[in-house]
């Protein structure tokens, strides 16, 4: 497996080793020992799958307390995936990192606790899988506006389809400090 670091500490891009031939392919999407050796020592407690159509934007989401780390992978289709640093003490607080994840590339993206996460579907449809280090806790969830000008994410679409909940997300400057991460 190849592990790539990002310009924001804690974010990892993982390229699993793919074994392919005329029949198809095989790859490991999680192996505690191998991933720990690669620098990802996480205890995942929940797996989620979402299915979305082109132009759907989900995010930016996090939860605090009970923050989640997420190991993300697209099983079908393609998305533009984004993580925003919400750690107040971080030199990259409020900065974002984005990349394309696709079924074709088979890349994974690890977003540790302390980040908001979101994605925009680029293909006709996308099947998105992610492992979480903490259980979903609706009362702890926080939505940050996808189009917050203070964050300035360069989304590939300026008019995505979003949920009512995401439309009511807060700008980063509106988030009470105790809801952010240390």
Short mmCIF file of N, CA and C in Angstrom, two decimals:
data_model
loop_
_atom_site.label_atom_id
_atom_site.label_comp_id
_atom_site.label_asym_id
_atom_site.label_seq_id
_atom_site.Cartn_x
_atom_site.Cartn_y
_atom_site.Cartn_z
N UNK A 1 0.84 -1.17 0.00
CA UNK A 1 0.00 0.00 0.00
C UNK A 1 0.89 1.23 0.00
N UNK A 2 0.45 2.21 -0.76
CA UNK A 2 1.16 3.48 -0.82
C UNK A 2 0.38 4.50 0.02
N UNK A 3 1.10 5.25 0.88
CA UNK A 3 0.47 6.26 1.72
C UNK A 3 1.03 7.62 1.36
N UNK A 4 0.13 8.55 1.06
CA UNK A 4 0.51 9.91 0.70
C UNK A 4 0.02 10.86 1.78
N UNK A 5 0.89 11.77 2.22
CA UNK A 5 0.47 12.78 3.17
C UNK A 5 -0.08 13.97 2.41
N UNK A 6 -0.81 14.80 3.11
CA UNK A 6 -1.42 16.00 2.51
C UNK A 6 -0.80 17.24 3.13
N UNK A 7 -1.18 18.39 2.62
CA UNK A 7 -0.65 19.64 3.14
C UNK A 7 -1.24 20.02 4.49
N UNK A 8 -2.23 19.26 4.97
CA UNK A 8 -2.81 19.46 6.30
C UNK A 8 -2.49 18.22 7.13
N UNK A 9 -1.81 18.39 8.25
CA UNK A 9 -1.39 17.27 9.10
C UNK A 9 -2.58 16.42 9.52
N UNK A 10 -2.40 15.11 9.44
CA UNK A 10 -3.42 14.16 9.86
C UNK A 10 -4.17 13.53 8.71
N UNK A 11 -4.31 14.25 7.60
CA UNK A 11 -5.02 13.71 6.44
C UNK A 11 -4.09 12.76 5.69
N UNK A 12 -4.63 11.62 5.27
CA UNK A 12 -3.85 10.63 4.54
C UNK A 12 -4.62 10.17 3.30
N UNK A 13 -3.90 9.98 2.21
CA UNK A 13 -4.45 9.36 1.01
C UNK A 13 -3.78 8.00 0.90
N UNK A 14 -4.58 6.96 0.80
CA UNK A 14 -4.05 5.60 0.76
C UNK A 14 -4.37 4.96 -0.58
N UNK A 15 -3.37 4.33 -1.17
CA UNK A 15 -3.55 3.64 -2.44
C UNK A 15 -3.33 2.16 -2.19
N UNK A 16 -4.42 1.41 -1.98
CA UNK A 16 -4.28 -0.02 -1.71
C UNK A 16 -3.65 -0.75 -2.90
N UNK A 17 -2.97 -1.83 -2.60
CA UNK A 17 -2.41 -2.66 -3.66
C UNK A 17 -3.54 -3.44 -4.32
N UNK A 18 -3.64 -3.31 -5.64
CA UNK A 18 -4.71 -3.95 -6.39
C UNK A 18 -4.13 -5.14 -7.13
N UNK A 19 -4.74 -6.29 -6.95
CA UNK A 19 -4.33 -7.52 -7.66
C UNK A 19 -5.39 -7.76 -8.74
N UNK A 20 -5.00 -7.55 -10.00
CA UNK A 20 -5.97 -7.69 -11.07
C UNK A 20 -5.50 -8.58 -12.19
N UNK A 21 -6.46 -9.14 -12.89
CA UNK A 21 -6.19 -9.92 -14.09
C UNK A 21 -7.46 -9.88 -14.95
N UNK A 22 -7.54 -10.75 -15.94
CA UNK A 22 -8.68 -10.75 -16.86
C UNK A 22 -10.01 -11.01 -16.15
N UNK A 23 -9.98 -11.62 -14.99
CA UNK A 23 -11.21 -11.93 -14.25
C UNK A 23 -11.76 -10.73 -13.49
N UNK A 24 -10.90 -9.75 -13.20
CA UNK A 24 -11.30 -8.61 -12.38
C UNK A 24 -10.17 -8.21 -11.46
N UNK A 25 -10.50 -7.88 -10.22
CA UNK A 25 -9.46 -7.47 -9.28
C UNK A 25 -9.83 -7.84 -7.85
N UNK A 26 -8.83 -7.78 -6.98
CA UNK A 26 -9.00 -7.97 -5.55
C UNK A 26 -8.15 -6.93 -4.85
N UNK A 27 -8.68 -6.35 -3.76
CA UNK A 27 -7.89 -5.46 -2.91
C UNK A 27 -8.43 -5.51 -1.51
N UNK A 28 -7.56 -5.25 -0.55
CA UNK A 28 -7.98 -5.12 0.85
C UNK A 28 -8.38 -3.67 1.09
N UNK A 29 -9.57 -3.47 1.65
CA UNK A 29 -10.00 -2.12 1.99
C UNK A 29 -9.71 -1.80 3.45
N UNK A 30 -9.42 -2.81 4.26
CA UNK A 30 -9.02 -2.60 5.65
C UNK A 30 -8.35 -3.86 6.17
N UNK A 31 -7.19 -3.67 6.76
CA UNK A 31 -6.46 -4.73 7.44
C UNK A 31 -5.75 -4.02 8.59
N UNK A 32 -6.22 -4.24 9.81
CA UNK A 32 -5.71 -3.48 10.96
C UNK A 32 -4.19 -3.49 11.02
N UNK A 33 -3.58 -4.63 10.83
CA UNK A 33 -2.12 -4.73 10.93
C UNK A 33 -1.42 -3.91 9.84
N UNK A 34 -1.84 -4.09 8.59
CA UNK A 34 -1.20 -3.37 7.48
C UNK A 34 -1.41 -1.86 7.59
N UNK A 35 -2.61 -1.46 7.93
CA UNK A 35 -2.88 -0.02 8.02
C UNK A 35 -2.15 0.60 9.22
N UNK A 36 -2.06 -0.11 10.31
CA UNK A 36 -1.29 0.40 11.46
C UNK A 36 0.16 0.59 11.06
N UNK A 37 0.74 -0.39 10.35
CA UNK A 37 2.13 -0.27 9.88
C UNK A 37 2.29 0.92 8.94
N UNK A 38 1.22 1.28 8.23
CA UNK A 38 1.26 2.40 7.29
C UNK A 38 0.99 3.74 7.99
N UNK A 39 0.73 3.72 9.30
CA UNK A 39 0.53 4.96 10.05
C UNK A 39 -0.91 5.28 10.39
N UNK A 40 -1.84 4.38 10.07
CA UNK A 40 -3.25 4.60 10.38
C UNK A 40 -3.67 3.61 11.45
N UNK A 41 -3.58 4.06 12.72
CA UNK A 41 -3.92 3.21 13.85
C UNK A 41 -5.26 3.67 14.40
N UNK A 42 -6.34 3.18 13.81
CA UNK A 42 -7.69 3.60 14.20
C UNK A 42 -8.53 2.39 14.56
N UNK A 43 -9.45 2.61 15.46
CA UNK A 43 -10.40 1.58 15.87
C UNK A 43 -11.75 1.95 15.28
N UNK A 44 -12.13 1.29 14.19
CA UNK A 44 -13.38 1.61 13.53
C UNK A 44 -14.52 0.84 14.19
N UNK A 45 -15.65 1.54 14.38
CA UNK A 45 -16.79 0.95 15.09
C UNK A 45 -18.07 0.92 14.25
N UNK A 46 -18.06 1.59 13.10
CA UNK A 46 -19.27 1.68 12.30
C UNK A 46 -18.90 1.87 10.84
N UNK A 47 -19.62 1.20 9.94
CA UNK A 47 -19.45 1.38 8.49
C UNK A 47 -20.74 1.96 7.93
N UNK A 48 -20.59 2.88 6.97
CA UNK A 48 -21.74 3.52 6.33
C UNK A 48 -21.58 3.49 4.82
N UNK A 49 -22.70 3.46 4.12
CA UNK A 49 -22.72 3.54 2.67
C UNK A 49 -23.78 4.57 2.28
N UNK A 50 -23.43 5.45 1.35
CA UNK A 50 -24.43 6.37 0.81
C UNK A 50 -24.43 6.26 -0.71
N UNK A 51 -25.60 6.46 -1.28
CA UNK A 51 -25.77 6.45 -2.73
C UNK A 51 -26.33 7.82 -3.11
N UNK A 52 -25.72 8.46 -4.11
CA UNK A 52 -26.15 9.80 -4.52
C UNK A 52 -26.03 9.94 -6.02
N UNK A 53 -26.78 10.91 -6.55
CA UNK A 53 -26.76 11.21 -7.97
C UNK A 53 -25.87 12.43 -8.26
N UNK A 54 -25.56 12.61 -9.55
CA UNK A 54 -24.70 13.72 -9.99
C UNK A 54 -25.21 15.05 -9.42
N UNK A 55 -24.25 15.85 -8.93
CA UNK A 55 -24.58 17.18 -8.44
C UNK A 55 -24.98 17.25 -6.98
N UNK A 56 -25.15 16.10 -6.34
CA UNK A 56 -25.51 16.09 -4.91
C UNK A 56 -24.25 16.42 -4.11
N UNK A 57 -24.39 17.36 -3.18
CA UNK A 57 -23.31 17.69 -2.26
C UNK A 57 -23.78 17.34 -0.85
N UNK A 58 -23.00 16.53 -0.16
CA UNK A 58 -23.28 16.15 1.23
C UNK A 58 -22.18 16.75 2.09
N UNK A 59 -22.57 17.58 3.04
CA UNK A 59 -21.58 18.15 3.94
C UNK A 59 -21.74 19.66 4.03
N UNK A 60 -20.90 20.19 4.78
CA UNK A 60 -19.72 19.70 5.50
C UNK A 60 -20.16 19.27 6.90
N UNK A 61 -19.86 18.04 7.30
CA UNK A 61 -20.34 17.49 8.55
C UNK A 61 -19.20 17.09 9.48
N UNK A 62 -19.48 17.21 10.77
CA UNK A 62 -18.63 16.64 11.81
C UNK A 62 -19.50 16.47 13.04
N UNK A 63 -18.96 15.86 14.07
CA UNK A 63 -19.68 15.83 15.34
C UNK A 63 -18.69 16.05 16.46
N UNK A 64 -19.13 16.84 17.43
CA UNK A 64 -18.32 17.16 18.60
C UNK A 64 -19.26 17.55 19.72
N UNK A 65 -19.22 16.87 20.86
CA UNK A 65 -18.26 15.83 21.22
C UNK A 65 -18.47 14.53 20.43
N UNK A 66 -17.71 13.53 20.79
CA UNK A 66 -17.71 12.22 20.12
C UNK A 66 -17.32 12.33 18.66
N UNK A 67 -16.19 12.98 18.35
CA UNK A 67 -15.78 13.16 16.96
C UNK A 67 -15.46 11.84 16.27
N UNK A 68 -15.67 11.84 14.96
CA UNK A 68 -15.42 10.66 14.14
C UNK A 68 -14.21 10.86 13.24
N UNK A 69 -13.35 9.86 13.19
CA UNK A 69 -12.39 9.74 12.11
C UNK A 69 -13.06 8.90 11.04
N UNK A 70 -12.75 9.16 9.76
CA UNK A 70 -13.42 8.46 8.67
C UNK A 70 -12.42 7.99 7.63
N UNK A 71 -12.54 6.73 7.25
CA UNK A 71 -11.77 6.17 6.14
C UNK A 71 -12.76 6.05 4.98
N UNK A 72 -12.55 6.87 3.94
CA UNK A 72 -13.52 7.06 2.87
C UNK A 72 -13.07 6.38 1.59
N UNK A 73 -14.04 5.84 0.84
CA UNK A 73 -13.72 5.22 -0.44
C UNK A 73 -14.97 5.19 -1.31
N UNK A 74 -14.80 5.48 -2.59
CA UNK A 74 -15.89 5.40 -3.55
C UNK A 74 -15.86 4.01 -4.18
N UNK A 75 -17.00 3.31 -4.09
CA UNK A 75 -17.12 1.96 -4.65
C UNK A 75 -17.65 1.96 -6.08
N UNK A 76 -18.40 3.00 -6.42
CA UNK A 76 -18.92 3.16 -7.78
C UNK A 76 -19.04 4.65 -8.05
N UNK A 77 -18.52 5.10 -9.19
CA UNK A 77 -18.62 6.50 -9.56
C UNK A 77 -17.42 7.32 -9.15
N UNK A 78 -17.66 8.63 -8.98
CA UNK A 78 -16.58 9.58 -8.71
C UNK A 78 -17.13 10.76 -7.91
N UNK A 79 -16.35 11.21 -6.93
CA UNK A 79 -16.73 12.37 -6.12
C UNK A 79 -15.53 13.28 -5.93
N UNK A 80 -15.83 14.56 -5.66
CA UNK A 80 -14.83 15.51 -5.18
C UNK A 80 -15.00 15.53 -3.68
N UNK A 81 -13.98 15.08 -2.95
CA UNK A 81 -14.05 14.89 -1.50
C UNK A 81 -13.24 15.97 -0.79
N UNK A 82 -13.78 16.50 0.31
CA UNK A 82 -13.16 17.64 1.00
C UNK A 82 -13.13 17.42 2.50
N UNK A 83 -12.02 17.81 3.12
CA UNK A 83 -11.89 17.86 4.58
C UNK A 83 -11.47 19.28 4.96
N UNK A 84 -12.09 19.80 6.03
CA UNK A 84 -11.78 21.14 6.53
C UNK A 84 -11.28 21.01 7.96
N UNK A 85 -10.14 21.60 8.25
CA UNK A 85 -9.51 21.53 9.57
C UNK A 85 -10.28 22.43 10.54
N UNK A 86 -10.85 21.82 11.59
CA UNK A 86 -11.59 22.55 12.61
C UNK A 86 -10.88 22.52 13.96
N UNK A 87 -9.59 22.21 13.95
CA UNK A 87 -8.79 22.17 15.20
C UNK A 87 -8.26 23.58 15.45
N UNK A 88 -8.82 24.25 16.48
CA UNK A 88 -8.46 25.65 16.76
C UNK A 88 -6.97 25.87 16.93
N UNK A 89 -6.26 24.90 17.51
CA UNK A 89 -4.83 25.07 17.77
C UNK A 89 -3.95 24.72 16.56
N UNK A 90 -4.56 24.29 15.49
CA UNK A 90 -3.80 23.88 14.30
C UNK A 90 -3.38 25.09 13.47
N UNK A 91 -2.16 25.07 12.92
CA UNK A 91 -1.74 26.16 12.04
C UNK A 91 -2.56 26.19 10.73
N UNK A 92 -3.29 25.10 10.44
CA UNK A 92 -4.10 25.06 9.23
C UNK A 92 -5.61 25.14 9.56
N UNK A 93 -5.95 25.69 10.73
CA UNK A 93 -7.35 25.85 11.11
C UNK A 93 -8.11 26.61 10.02
N UNK A 94 -9.27 26.06 9.61
CA UNK A 94 -10.10 26.69 8.60
C UNK A 94 -9.66 26.42 7.17
N UNK A 95 -8.55 25.72 6.99
CA UNK A 95 -8.07 25.38 5.64
C UNK A 95 -8.72 24.07 5.19
N UNK A 96 -8.74 23.88 3.89
CA UNK A 96 -9.37 22.68 3.34
C UNK A 96 -8.42 21.94 2.40
N UNK A 97 -8.70 20.66 2.23
CA UNK A 97 -7.98 19.83 1.27
C UNK A 97 -9.04 19.05 0.49
N UNK A 98 -8.93 19.06 -0.82
CA UNK A 98 -9.87 18.34 -1.65
C UNK A 98 -9.15 17.44 -2.65
N UNK A 99 -9.80 16.36 -3.01
CA UNK A 99 -9.27 15.44 -4.00
C UNK A 99 -10.41 14.66 -4.62
N UNK A 100 -10.14 14.09 -5.79
CA UNK A 100 -11.13 13.24 -6.45
C UNK A 100 -10.91 11.81 -5.99
N UNK A 101 -11.99 11.19 -5.54
CA UNK A 101 -11.99 9.77 -5.22
C UNK A 101 -12.91 9.09 -6.23
N UNK A 102 -12.47 7.93 -6.73
CA UNK A 102 -13.29 7.24 -7.73
C UNK A 102 -13.14 5.73 -7.57
N UNK A 103 -14.13 5.03 -8.10
CA UNK A 103 -14.06 3.57 -8.12
C UNK A 103 -12.87 3.13 -8.96
N UNK A 104 -12.57 3.89 -10.00
CA UNK A 104 -11.46 3.53 -10.88
C UNK A 104 -10.11 3.62 -10.16
N UNK A 105 -9.87 4.69 -9.41
CA UNK A 105 -8.57 4.86 -8.75
C UNK A 105 -8.44 3.98 -7.52
N UNK A 106 -9.57 3.67 -6.87
CA UNK A 106 -9.61 2.84 -5.66
C UNK A 106 -8.90 3.49 -4.47
N UNK A 107 -8.55 4.75 -4.58
CA UNK A 107 -7.91 5.47 -3.48
C UNK A 107 -8.85 5.59 -2.28
N UNK A 108 -8.24 5.67 -1.11
CA UNK A 108 -8.97 5.93 0.12
C UNK A 108 -8.45 7.23 0.71
N UNK A 109 -9.28 7.89 1.50
CA UNK A 109 -8.92 9.16 2.12
C UNK A 109 -9.26 9.03 3.60
N UNK A 110 -8.24 9.22 4.45
CA UNK A 110 -8.49 9.17 5.90
C UNK A 110 -8.60 10.59 6.42
N UNK A 111 -9.73 10.88 7.04
CA UNK A 111 -10.00 12.17 7.67
C UNK A 111 -10.12 11.92 9.16
N UNK A 112 -9.16 12.37 9.97
CA UNK A 112 -9.19 12.08 11.40
C UNK A 112 -10.20 12.95 12.14
N UNK A 113 -10.47 12.64 13.41
CA UNK A 113 -11.32 13.52 14.22
C UNK A 113 -10.74 14.94 14.21
N UNK A 114 -11.62 15.92 14.26
CA UNK A 114 -11.18 17.31 14.24
C UNK A 114 -11.38 17.99 12.90
N UNK A 115 -12.00 17.30 11.97
CA UNK A 115 -12.24 17.84 10.63
C UNK A 115 -13.72 17.74 10.28
N UNK A 116 -14.19 18.68 9.47
CA UNK A 116 -15.49 18.55 8.82
C UNK A 116 -15.25 17.88 7.47
N UNK A 117 -16.24 17.13 7.01
CA UNK A 117 -16.09 16.38 5.77
C UNK A 117 -17.31 16.57 4.88
N UNK A 118 -17.07 16.59 3.57
CA UNK A 118 -18.16 16.64 2.61
C UNK A 118 -17.70 16.16 1.25
N UNK A 119 -18.67 15.87 0.38
CA UNK A 119 -18.31 15.45 -0.97
C UNK A 119 -19.39 15.86 -1.96
N UNK A 120 -18.96 16.03 -3.21
CA UNK A 120 -19.82 16.39 -4.33
C UNK A 120 -19.72 15.28 -5.37
N UNK A 121 -20.86 14.76 -5.81
CA UNK A 121 -20.87 13.67 -6.79
C UNK A 121 -20.62 14.23 -8.19
N UNK A 122 -19.60 13.71 -8.86
CA UNK A 122 -19.20 14.14 -10.20
C UNK A 122 -19.74 13.23 -11.30
N UNK A 123 -19.96 11.98 -10.98
CA UNK A 123 -20.43 11.00 -11.96
C UNK A 123 -21.96 10.93 -11.95
N UNK A 124 -22.53 10.14 -12.85
CA UNK A 124 -24.00 9.99 -12.91
C UNK A 124 -24.55 9.59 -11.53
N UNK A 125 -23.92 8.62 -10.90
CA UNK A 125 -24.25 8.21 -9.53
C UNK A 125 -22.95 7.85 -8.82
N UNK A 126 -23.01 7.77 -7.50
CA UNK A 126 -21.84 7.35 -6.73
C UNK A 126 -22.29 6.54 -5.52
N UNK A 127 -21.56 5.49 -5.28
CA UNK A 127 -21.75 4.65 -4.09
C UNK A 127 -20.52 4.89 -3.22
N UNK A 128 -20.75 5.47 -2.05
CA UNK A 128 -19.69 5.98 -1.19
C UNK A 128 -19.68 5.17 0.11
N UNK A 129 -18.51 4.64 0.48
CA UNK A 129 -18.38 3.83 1.70
C UNK A 129 -17.42 4.51 2.65
N UNK A 130 -17.76 4.50 3.95
CA UNK A 130 -16.81 5.01 4.92
C UNK A 130 -16.93 4.30 6.26
N UNK A 131 -15.77 4.09 6.84
CA UNK A 131 -15.63 3.50 8.16
C UNK A 131 -15.45 4.64 9.16
N UNK A 132 -16.06 4.51 10.34
CA UNK A 132 -16.02 5.58 11.34
C UNK A 132 -15.39 5.08 12.64
N UNK A 133 -14.65 5.95 13.31
CA UNK A 133 -14.00 5.60 14.57
C UNK A 133 -14.91 5.85 15.78
N UNK A 134 -16.07 6.43 15.55
CA UNK A 134 -17.02 6.68 16.64
C UNK A 134 -18.42 6.48 16.08
N UNK A 135 -19.34 6.09 16.95
CA UNK A 135 -20.72 5.90 16.53
C UNK A 135 -21.37 7.23 16.18
N UNK A 136 -22.31 7.20 15.25
CA UNK A 136 -23.06 8.39 14.89
C UNK A 136 -23.85 8.86 16.11
N UNK A 137 -23.77 10.15 16.37
CA UNK A 137 -24.45 10.76 17.51
C UNK A 137 -25.16 12.03 17.02
N UNK A 138 -26.43 11.92 16.62
CA UNK A 138 -27.13 13.06 16.00
C UNK A 138 -27.08 14.34 16.83
N UNK A 139 -27.13 14.23 18.15
CA UNK A 139 -27.10 15.42 19.00
C UNK A 139 -25.77 16.15 18.99
N UNK A 140 -24.72 15.47 18.55
CA UNK A 140 -23.38 16.06 18.52
C UNK A 140 -23.02 16.60 17.14
N UNK A 141 -23.91 16.38 16.16
CA UNK A 141 -23.57 16.73 14.77
C UNK A 141 -23.57 18.24 14.56
N UNK A 142 -22.67 18.66 13.69
CA UNK A 142 -22.52 20.06 13.32
C UNK A 142 -22.38 20.13 11.80
N UNK A 143 -23.11 21.05 11.18
CA UNK A 143 -23.01 21.26 9.73
C UNK A 143 -22.41 22.64 9.48
N UNK A 144 -21.36 22.67 8.70
CA UNK A 144 -20.70 23.91 8.27
C UNK A 144 -21.15 24.17 6.83
N UNK A 145 -21.40 25.42 6.50
CA UNK A 145 -21.84 25.75 5.14
C UNK A 145 -20.81 25.31 4.10
N UNK A 146 -21.28 24.65 3.07
CA UNK A 146 -20.43 24.17 1.99
C UNK A 146 -19.80 25.32 1.22
N UNK A 147 -20.48 26.47 1.23
CA UNK A 147 -20.03 27.62 0.44
C UNK A 147 -19.52 28.77 1.32
N UNK A 148 -19.07 28.47 2.52
CA UNK A 148 -18.56 29.50 3.43
C UNK A 148 -17.40 30.23 2.75
N UNK A 149 -17.53 31.53 2.48
CA UNK A 149 -16.46 32.26 1.79
C UNK A 149 -15.17 32.35 2.61
N UNK A 150 -15.26 32.23 3.93
CA UNK A 150 -14.06 32.27 4.76
C UNK A 150 -13.21 31.00 4.58
N UNK A 151 -13.86 29.90 4.22
CA UNK A 151 -13.13 28.66 3.93
C UNK A 151 -12.70 28.65 2.46
N UNK A 152 -13.61 29.00 1.57
CA UNK A 152 -13.27 29.18 0.16
C UNK A 152 -13.00 27.91 -0.61
N UNK A 153 -13.78 26.88 -0.40
CA UNK A 153 -13.57 25.62 -1.13
C UNK A 153 -13.87 25.84 -2.61
N UNK A 154 -12.99 25.35 -3.46
CA UNK A 154 -13.15 25.45 -4.91
C UNK A 154 -13.91 24.22 -5.42
N UNK A 155 -15.21 24.18 -5.10
CA UNK A 155 -16.04 23.06 -5.56
C UNK A 155 -16.14 23.09 -7.08
N UNK A 156 -16.19 21.92 -7.74
CA UNK A 156 -16.33 21.88 -9.19
C UNK A 156 -17.70 22.34 -9.69
N UNK A 157 -18.66 22.54 -8.80
CA UNK A 157 -19.99 23.03 -9.17
C UNK A 157 -20.37 24.16 -8.22
N UNK A 158 -20.92 25.22 -8.77
CA UNK A 158 -21.36 26.36 -7.96
C UNK A 158 -22.82 26.24 -7.55
N UNK A 159 -23.55 25.28 -8.12
CA UNK A 159 -24.97 25.11 -7.80
C UNK A 159 -25.30 23.65 -7.53
N UNK A 160 -24.71 23.07 -6.48
CA UNK A 160 -25.01 21.68 -6.17
C UNK A 160 -26.39 21.53 -5.54
N UNK A 161 -26.87 20.32 -5.50
CA UNK A 161 -28.11 20.00 -4.81
C UNK A 161 -27.75 19.63 -3.38
N UNK A 162 -28.36 20.32 -2.40
CA UNK A 162 -28.04 20.07 -1.00
C UNK A 162 -29.32 19.85 -0.21
N UNK A 163 -29.17 19.23 0.95
CA UNK A 163 -30.31 18.99 1.83
C UNK A 163 -30.70 20.28 2.54
N UNK A 164 -31.91 20.30 3.06
CA UNK A 164 -32.37 21.44 3.84
C UNK A 164 -31.47 21.65 5.05
N UNK A 165 -31.07 20.56 5.69
CA UNK A 165 -30.19 20.65 6.85
C UNK A 165 -28.85 21.30 6.48
N UNK A 166 -28.27 20.89 5.36
CA UNK A 166 -26.99 21.46 4.94
C UNK A 166 -27.14 22.92 4.53
N UNK A 167 -28.29 23.29 3.97
CA UNK A 167 -28.54 24.68 3.61
C UNK A 167 -28.57 25.58 4.84
N UNK A 168 -28.88 25.00 6.00
CA UNK A 168 -28.93 25.76 7.25
C UNK A 168 -27.62 25.68 8.02
N UNK A 169 -26.58 25.13 7.42
CA UNK A 169 -25.28 25.03 8.08
C UNK A 169 -24.74 26.39 8.49
N UNK A 170 -23.86 26.37 9.46
CA UNK A 170 -23.26 27.60 9.97
C UNK A 170 -22.00 27.96 9.20
N UNK A 171 -21.72 29.26 9.12
CA UNK A 171 -20.40 29.68 8.66
C UNK A 171 -19.43 29.37 9.79
N UNK A 172 -18.18 29.13 9.45
CA UNK A 172 -17.19 28.77 10.47
C UNK A 172 -17.12 29.83 11.56
N UNK A 173 -17.21 31.09 11.20
CA UNK A 173 -17.12 32.17 12.20
C UNK A 173 -18.32 32.20 13.14
N UNK A 174 -19.42 31.52 12.78
CA UNK A 174 -20.62 31.47 13.62
C UNK A 174 -20.62 30.30 14.60
N UNK A 175 -19.69 29.38 14.44
CA UNK A 175 -19.66 28.19 15.29
C UNK A 175 -19.12 28.57 16.67
N UNK A 176 -19.86 28.26 17.75
CA UNK A 176 -19.34 28.55 19.08
C UNK A 176 -18.00 27.82 19.30
N UNK A 177 -17.02 28.48 19.90
CA UNK A 177 -15.69 27.87 20.07
C UNK A 177 -15.72 26.50 20.73
N UNK A 178 -16.64 26.29 21.68
CA UNK A 178 -16.70 24.99 22.37
C UNK A 178 -17.18 23.87 21.44
N UNK A 179 -17.78 24.20 20.30
CA UNK A 179 -18.21 23.17 19.34
C UNK A 179 -17.08 22.77 18.40
N UNK A 180 -16.01 23.59 18.38
CA UNK A 180 -14.84 23.27 17.55
C UNK A 180 -13.92 22.33 18.34
N UNK A 181 -12.80 22.00 17.78
CA UNK A 181 -11.87 21.07 18.39
C UNK A 181 -10.67 21.83 18.95
N UNK A 182 -10.07 21.31 20.01
CA UNK A 182 -8.93 21.97 20.66
C UNK A 182 -7.76 22.14 19.73
#
